[in-house]
Amino acid sequence: MRLSYNIFFIVLGLLLLSACSISRRVPEGQYLLTKNRIKIDTRDVSRSDLDRLIRQQPNRRLLGFYRFHLRAYNLGDYGKENRIKKTLKNTIGEPPVILDTVMAITSLNQQLLYLNNKGFFNATGHKDISFRRRNKAVVTYNLKAGQPYIVNDIKYTIEDPNIVPHIFYDTINSLIQRGERYDVNVMQKERERMTKFLKNRGYYRFSREFIRFEVDSALGHHAVNINVLVMSPVAKTTDSIEPLRKVPHRRYIINDIYVYPKFRAHRQDAQKLDTMLVQIPDRRQEGAFNNYFFVGSEAPHINSPVITQSIFFRQGRFFNLEDVEQTYRSLSGLRNFRFINIHFFENKDTLQDDLIMRALDSRIELTPLPLLYYDIATDVTNSGGNLGLAGNFSFQNRNLFRNAELFSLRLNGALEAQRILSDDGSEDVYEQLPFNTVEAGVSIGLDIPQFLIPVSQERFPKYFRPKTTIRSGLNYQRRPDYTRYIFNTSFGYEWSESSSKKHMLNPLEISSVKITPDSSFIEIVNAIRDRRLQLSYQDHLSVSLKYSFIYNTQEVGKIRDFTYFRGNIETSGNVLRGINSLLGSNQDEFGSYKIFNIRYAQYIKLDVDYRYYYVLNKHNTFVFRTAGGIGIPYGNLRVMPFDKSFFVGGANGIRAWKLFQLGPGSYSDDSGMRLYRTGDIYLESNVEYRFDIYKLLEGALFVDAGNIWYREKNEQFPGAEFKLDNFYKQIAIGGGFGLRLDFSFFIVRLDAAIPIRDPAKAPNDRWVVNNMKMSRVNFNLGIGYPF
């Protein structure tokens, strides 16, 4: 009840603050621009593009309606100035946008020019200004696009006959098509596409300036003919009558490739450098070799074949821009170089004017990173609402065996204050010590920039950027209820199909858990008499195979919408089960085989995670996420291992519930026990609106929904079974508000969430909005965005 009063007064205060006119600081005779409207008679153009052409935009709004920054400015500009008001006005605040009719006219002209470029040659328009009360104004841009012009015919005029075959061969991929609407943007993209195509075919010096478009719109019937003019370069002559003459476009072949593996710009020319020839067999031509010249005063710190495997252009092949770009990406992927620069120079032996074919020498400058890296870090943790301290030490060797292998060692430790279970199973207070949970671990990893298989790496396409990963770790956890040792090891491969598609295959993953429950805790677990729950707190082993696929269209540095998708499939125990069956091994009383006296799991698990990032502008973003999965145990162990089961809640899930404290299904823990809750089936959806508040400070509003379920009926957990005709009634919903500090290299996040719909309640009482209490607000502290 007290929280309801607090919310009432907070909302009332915001309303009173909102009641203060946002235009009260606008000088007499001037008007605050509050809105721009666009009215247009066609849907063939983007309204957002037209809006971006408007020179004057109203003051920013939070949540789409509240002008926080303008109100902060007005508050700072009112009355006697002090430090707080100065900060509000000059740092946080945003001055009122005063209507400028000249800028409105300029904006209208820009919109008409935009429509003209989109094929609406007869577009007209005018602006209307509506003056409102309290010195406010709304500008409406009325646009009549009319009938667009359509491309009737496309012709090519190519001055250099040598490039005619290349261009006509590629016309099938042209972005300009007959019957489509005339569009200047499409023509510009076609110019860029043609330029890149010719650069990929050896025309190193070809540029977009050699391509022009001539448009004839005098045909009538709203049609245009387009002539694509590809011009030849112009060269100076010694002839006074014809000082300039057109020459053919020269095509370039890669000649010598020089690699500087330890390039130092400030001292490179001051010392004598040795040159070493490295020959790599060409897999495309029997008996042929690709030649590379390694230049330096000392031996390369990375074995030369590792570097040459990352170089995509080849001696004797035509210059190809895509090969150069892929070389940059591949060399960067070795994670051994601070700077990478690739230069091309015309070979002096092919500079005669009458030569159409010329040679290019390449110079690859690689500035190495330090070989060893150390880091010590401390963190404040919040695991399921339990606060703690953590520290870790990290060590990296970027070139362990001189093949750009990345070796990593990590030591970590953590202390946490965790609530414990009393003898009756209810949640008790903290122990007398500040921390009652201890965790320590060590992990090692080795990343090898090639497939570790007995096959020559030259047989694989270089653009795969292959990698072999080896991981191993041991973790010790002492909790109030049990002590646990976790051993993990994995061996796998990673490769990139393209810049947006990545594959990961782990043919071997081993996870072994040894657990020693506290005697009082095991009594509580046994009292429930649920085989599934009991096995969760017993030793178990998983030997699995896992495949993952990632699709990510995000482009670094670009403000645009993007999509992220990850899918995983994992199987475990099949090989061990087959071996036991062939050997005729003995089974225990539950019909399970054992390895080293430990039951091993047998299951198949699938899960997916899809996200769509809708970027309104650089200050506002909507994120939509849907995730789900299913685990099917069978054979040797009829339950999913605890560490392979699904769970919800916590800082990165349904934030209105603590980690492991939601579900399964509509199950309600009336006994007061707070055991970890897991499930075989998982569904979750999230919507989050992110917005800038002030400098590093960001805000977020979010709604989370989902739950976990068992695949089969369980008498000890009524309502936990997944049923197609009932699961949607068991969806939990939570919402809240978050604050984030964005330090660029990491983000600190605090989210406060409260349940909106609780499936553990009776069917008619699951909407709990009217039963808000401060004690039900769940605070989540995290690092990075939740998704």
PDB file of C-alpha atoms in Angstrom, residues 634-779:
ATOM      1  CA  TYR A 634      16.789 -40.717 -23.006  1.00  0.00           C
ATOM      2  CA  GLY A 635      18.669 -43.966 -22.672  1.00  0.00           C
ATOM      3  CA  ASN A 636      21.216 -43.987 -19.870  1.00  0.00           C
ATOM      4  CA  LEU A 637      19.835 -41.116 -17.751  1.00  0.00           C
ATOM      5  CA  ARG A 638      16.188 -40.159 -17.984  1.00  0.00           C
ATOM      6  CA  VAL A 639      16.668 -36.580 -16.760  1.00  0.00           C
ATOM      7  CA  MET A 640      18.601 -33.629 -18.119  1.00  0.00           C
ATOM      8  CA  PRO A 641      21.787 -32.832 -16.178  1.00  0.00           C
ATOM      9  CA  PHE A 642      21.378 -29.812 -13.928  1.00  0.00           C
ATOM     10  CA  ASP A 643      23.984 -27.741 -15.821  1.00  0.00           C
ATOM     11  CA  LYS A 644      22.347 -28.590 -19.190  1.00  0.00           C
ATOM     12  CA  SER A 645      18.769 -27.792 -18.141  1.00  0.00           C
ATOM     13  CA  PHE A 646      16.985 -24.527 -18.876  1.00  0.00           C
ATOM     14  CA  PHE A 647      16.254 -21.829 -16.323  1.00  0.00           C
ATOM     15  CA  VAL A 648      14.834 -18.311 -16.313  1.00  0.00           C
ATOM     16  CA  GLY A 649      15.079 -15.176 -14.213  1.00  0.00           C
ATOM     17  CA  GLY A 650      18.087 -13.130 -13.218  1.00  0.00           C
ATOM     18  CA  ALA A 651      19.860 -10.175 -14.783  1.00  0.00           C
ATOM     19  CA  ASN A 652      19.788 -11.501 -18.373  1.00  0.00           C
ATOM     20  CA  GLY A 653      16.370 -13.159 -18.454  1.00  0.00           C
ATOM     21  CA  ILE A 654      12.978 -12.435 -16.936  1.00  0.00           C
ATOM     22  CA  ARG A 655      14.271  -9.787 -14.579  1.00  0.00           C
ATOM     23  CA  ALA A 656      11.244  -9.592 -12.281  1.00  0.00           C
ATOM     24  CA  TRP A 657      12.274 -12.961 -10.791  1.00  0.00           C
ATOM     25  CA  LYS A 658      15.563 -14.017  -9.277  1.00  0.00           C
ATOM     26  CA  LEU A 659      17.677 -16.613 -11.024  1.00  0.00           C
ATOM     27  CA  PHE A 660      16.241 -20.160 -10.764  1.00  0.00           C
ATOM     28  CA  GLN A 661      13.141 -18.902  -8.914  1.00  0.00           C
ATOM     29  CA  LEU A 662      10.492 -19.017 -11.675  1.00  0.00           C
ATOM     30  CA  GLY A 663       8.579 -22.051 -12.905  1.00  0.00           C
ATOM     31  CA  PRO A 664       8.383 -24.719 -13.973  1.00  0.00           C
ATOM     32  CA  GLY A 665       4.946 -23.971 -15.443  1.00  0.00           C
ATOM     33  CA  SER A 666       2.436 -22.882 -12.832  1.00  0.00           C
ATOM     34  CA  TYR A 667       4.158 -24.776 -10.009  1.00  0.00           C
ATOM     35  CA  SER A 668       3.843 -22.956  -6.687  1.00  0.00           C
ATOM     36  CA  ASP A 669       6.301 -23.652  -3.884  1.00  0.00           C
ATOM     37  CA  ASP A 670       3.858 -23.503  -0.989  1.00  0.00           C
ATOM     38  CA  SER A 671       6.369 -25.153   1.341  1.00  0.00           C
ATOM     39  CA  GLY A 672       8.631 -22.122   1.213  1.00  0.00           C
ATOM     40  CA  MET A 673      11.541 -24.118  -0.203  1.00  0.00           C
ATOM     41  CA  ARG A 674      13.828 -22.164  -2.514  1.00  0.00           C
ATOM     42  CA  LEU A 675      15.464 -24.951  -4.527  1.00  0.00           C
ATOM     43  CA  TYR A 676      16.898 -24.233  -7.945  1.00  0.00           C
ATOM     44  CA  ARG A 677      14.176 -24.607 -10.569  1.00  0.00           C
ATOM     45  CA  THR A 678      15.051 -25.962 -13.993  1.00  0.00           C
ATOM     46  CA  GLY A 679      13.126 -27.357 -16.931  1.00  0.00           C
ATOM     47  CA  ASP A 680      13.269 -29.310 -20.193  1.00  0.00           C
ATOM     48  CA  ILE A 681      11.453 -26.706 -22.291  1.00  0.00           C
ATOM     49  CA  TYR A 682      12.150 -22.989 -22.371  1.00  0.00           C
ATOM     50  CA  LEU A 683      10.385 -20.011 -23.950  1.00  0.00           C
ATOM     51  CA  GLU A 684      11.210 -16.339 -23.471  1.00  0.00           C
ATOM     52  CA  SER A 685      10.480 -13.036 -25.200  1.00  0.00           C
ATOM     53  CA  ASN A 686      11.743  -9.565 -24.371  1.00  0.00           C
ATOM     54  CA  VAL A 687      11.078  -6.044 -25.591  1.00  0.00           C
ATOM     55  CA  GLU A 688      13.423  -3.280 -24.463  1.00  0.00           C
ATOM     56  CA  TYR A 689      13.442   0.417 -25.321  1.00  0.00           C
ATOM     57  CA  ARG A 690      16.868   2.019 -24.813  1.00  0.00           C
ATOM     58  CA  PHE A 691      17.405   5.778 -24.769  1.00  0.00           C
ATOM     59  CA  ASP A 692      20.116   8.280 -23.900  1.00  0.00           C
ATOM     60  CA  ILE A 693      19.616  10.445 -20.829  1.00  0.00           C
ATOM     61  CA  TYR A 694      22.851  12.331 -20.248  1.00  0.00           C
ATOM     62  CA  LYS A 695      26.359  11.676 -21.554  1.00  0.00           C
ATOM     63  CA  LEU A 696      27.327   8.223 -20.198  1.00  0.00           C
ATOM     64  CA  LEU A 697      23.932   7.645 -18.605  1.00  0.00           C
ATOM     65  CA  GLU A 698      21.349   5.638 -20.520  1.00  0.00           C
ATOM     66  CA  GLY A 699      17.873   4.481 -19.602  1.00  0.00           C
ATOM     67  CA  ALA A 700      15.690   1.546 -20.567  1.00  0.00           C
ATOM     68  CA  LEU A 701      12.104   0.383 -20.280  1.00  0.00           C
ATOM     69  CA  PHE A 702      11.512  -3.314 -20.710  1.00  0.00           C
ATOM     70  CA  VAL A 703       8.962  -6.107 -20.613  1.00  0.00           C
ATOM     71  CA  ASP A 704      10.031  -9.758 -20.219  1.00  0.00           C
ATOM     72  CA  ALA A 705       7.837 -12.804 -20.669  1.00  0.00           C
ATOM     73  CA  GLY A 706       8.334 -16.572 -20.605  1.00  0.00           C
ATOM     74  CA  ASN A 707       8.723 -19.671 -18.461  1.00  0.00           C
ATOM     75  CA  ILE A 708      10.200 -23.173 -18.262  1.00  0.00           C
ATOM     76  CA  TRP A 709       8.388 -26.525 -18.224  1.00  0.00           C
ATOM     77  CA  TYR A 710       8.927 -30.243 -17.770  1.00  0.00           C
ATOM     78  CA  ARG A 711       8.291 -32.457 -20.773  1.00  0.00           C
ATOM     79  CA  GLU A 712       6.436 -35.025 -18.713  1.00  0.00           C
ATOM     80  CA  LYS A 713       4.036 -34.973 -15.809  1.00  0.00           C
ATOM     81  CA  ASN A 714       5.638 -34.868 -12.357  1.00  0.00           C
ATOM     82  CA  GLU A 715       3.522 -35.602  -9.297  1.00  0.00           C
ATOM     83  CA  GLN A 716       5.865 -33.647  -7.043  1.00  0.00           C
ATOM     84  CA  PHE A 717       5.598 -30.520  -9.212  1.00  0.00           C
ATOM     85  CA  PRO A 718       1.940 -30.056 -10.161  1.00  0.00           C
ATOM     86  CA  GLY A 719       1.386 -27.704 -13.097  1.00  0.00           C
ATOM     87  CA  ALA A 720       4.974 -28.077 -14.350  1.00  0.00           C
ATOM     88  CA  GLU A 721       4.150 -30.139 -17.469  1.00  0.00           C
ATOM     89  CA  PHE A 722       4.157 -28.486 -20.900  1.00  0.00           C
ATOM     90  CA  LYS A 723       0.815 -28.748 -22.679  1.00  0.00           C
ATOM     91  CA  LEU A 724       0.047 -27.177 -26.035  1.00  0.00           C
ATOM     92  CA  ASP A 725      -3.455 -26.160 -24.993  1.00  0.00           C
ATOM     93  CA  ASN A 726      -2.354 -24.657 -21.686  1.00  0.00           C
ATOM     94  CA  PHE A 727       1.240 -23.389 -21.755  1.00  0.00           C
ATOM     95  CA  TYR A 728       0.304 -19.873 -22.854  1.00  0.00           C
ATOM     96  CA  LYS A 729      -1.718 -19.500 -19.652  1.00  0.00           C
ATOM     97  CA  GLN A 730       1.471 -20.129 -17.662  1.00  0.00           C
ATOM     98  CA  ILE A 731       3.528 -17.354 -19.224  1.00  0.00           C
ATOM     99  CA  ALA A 732       5.124 -15.061 -16.625  1.00  0.00           C
ATOM    100  CA  ILE A 733       5.346 -11.352 -17.415  1.00  0.00           C
ATOM    101  CA  GLY A 734       7.539  -8.771 -15.734  1.00  0.00           C
ATOM    102  CA  GLY A 735       8.487  -5.196 -16.528  1.00  0.00           C
ATOM    103  CA  GLY A 736      10.664  -2.439 -15.235  1.00  0.00           C
ATOM    104  CA  PHE A 737      13.120   0.360 -15.709  1.00  0.00           C
ATOM    105  CA  GLY A 738      16.887   0.289 -16.038  1.00  0.00           C
ATOM    106  CA  LEU A 739      19.860   2.623 -15.823  1.00  0.00           C
ATOM    107  CA  ARG A 740      23.134   1.987 -17.630  1.00  0.00           C
ATOM    108  CA  LEU A 741      26.537   3.644 -17.546  1.00  0.00           C
ATOM    109  CA  ASP A 742      28.175   3.287 -20.960  1.00  0.00           C
ATOM    110  CA  PHE A 743      31.978   3.542 -20.680  1.00  0.00           C
ATOM    111  CA  SER A 744      32.398   2.372 -24.321  1.00  0.00           C
ATOM    112  CA  PHE A 745      34.640  -0.555 -23.374  1.00  0.00           C
ATOM    113  CA  PHE A 746      32.088  -1.910 -20.887  1.00  0.00           C
ATOM    114  CA  ILE A 747      28.599  -1.137 -19.573  1.00  0.00           C
ATOM    115  CA  VAL A 748      27.418  -1.214 -15.962  1.00  0.00           C
ATOM    116  CA  ARG A 749      23.705  -1.967 -15.709  1.00  0.00           C
ATOM    117  CA  LEU A 750      21.113  -1.721 -12.936  1.00  0.00           C
ATOM    118  CA  ASP A 751      17.604  -2.952 -13.735  1.00  0.00           C
ATOM    119  CA  ALA A 752      14.606  -2.800 -11.396  1.00  0.00           C
ATOM    120  CA  ALA A 753      11.710  -5.080 -12.337  1.00  0.00           C
ATOM    121  CA  ILE A 754       8.433  -6.159 -10.810  1.00  0.00           C
ATOM    122  CA  PRO A 755       6.103  -9.066 -11.681  1.00  0.00           C
ATOM    123  CA  ILE A 756       3.065  -8.179 -13.771  1.00  0.00           C
ATOM    124  CA  ARG A 757       1.694 -11.679 -14.291  1.00  0.00           C
ATOM    125  CA  ASP A 758       2.668 -14.525 -11.946  1.00  0.00           C
ATOM    126  CA  PRO A 759       1.764 -18.051 -13.175  1.00  0.00           C
ATOM    127  CA  ALA A 760       2.314 -19.485  -9.688  1.00  0.00           C
ATOM    128  CA  LYS A 761      -0.848 -17.750  -8.511  1.00  0.00           C
ATOM    129  CA  ALA A 762      -4.358 -19.139  -8.885  1.00  0.00           C
ATOM    130  CA  PRO A 763      -5.654 -18.805 -12.479  1.00  0.00           C
ATOM    131  CA  ASN A 764      -7.924 -15.850 -11.631  1.00  0.00           C
ATOM    132  CA  ASP A 765      -5.260 -14.037  -9.569  1.00  0.00           C
ATOM    133  CA  ARG A 766      -2.247 -14.175 -11.887  1.00  0.00           C
ATOM    134  CA  TRP A 767      -2.358 -10.506 -12.901  1.00  0.00           C
ATOM    135  CA  VAL A 768      -0.590  -8.929  -9.907  1.00  0.00           C
ATOM    136  CA  VAL A 769      -0.286  -5.306 -11.046  1.00  0.00           C
ATOM    137  CA  ASN A 770      -2.703  -4.195  -8.338  1.00  0.00           C
ATOM    138  CA  ASN A 771      -0.699  -5.981  -5.666  1.00  0.00           C
ATOM    139  CA  MET A 772       2.581  -4.094  -6.003  1.00  0.00           C
ATOM    140  CA  LYS A 773       4.857  -4.032  -2.985  1.00  0.00           C
ATOM    141  CA  MET A 774       8.353  -2.663  -2.632  1.00  0.00           C
ATOM    142  CA  SER A 775       9.479  -6.086  -1.442  1.00  0.00           C
ATOM    143  CA  ARG A 776       8.526  -7.528  -4.844  1.00  0.00           C
ATOM    144  CA  VAL A 777      10.826  -5.204  -6.794  1.00  0.00           C
ATOM    145  CA  ASN A 778      13.792  -7.256  -8.000  1.00  0.00           C
ATOM    146  CA  PHE A 779      17.070  -5.370  -8.577  1.00  0.00           C
TER     147      PHE A 779
END
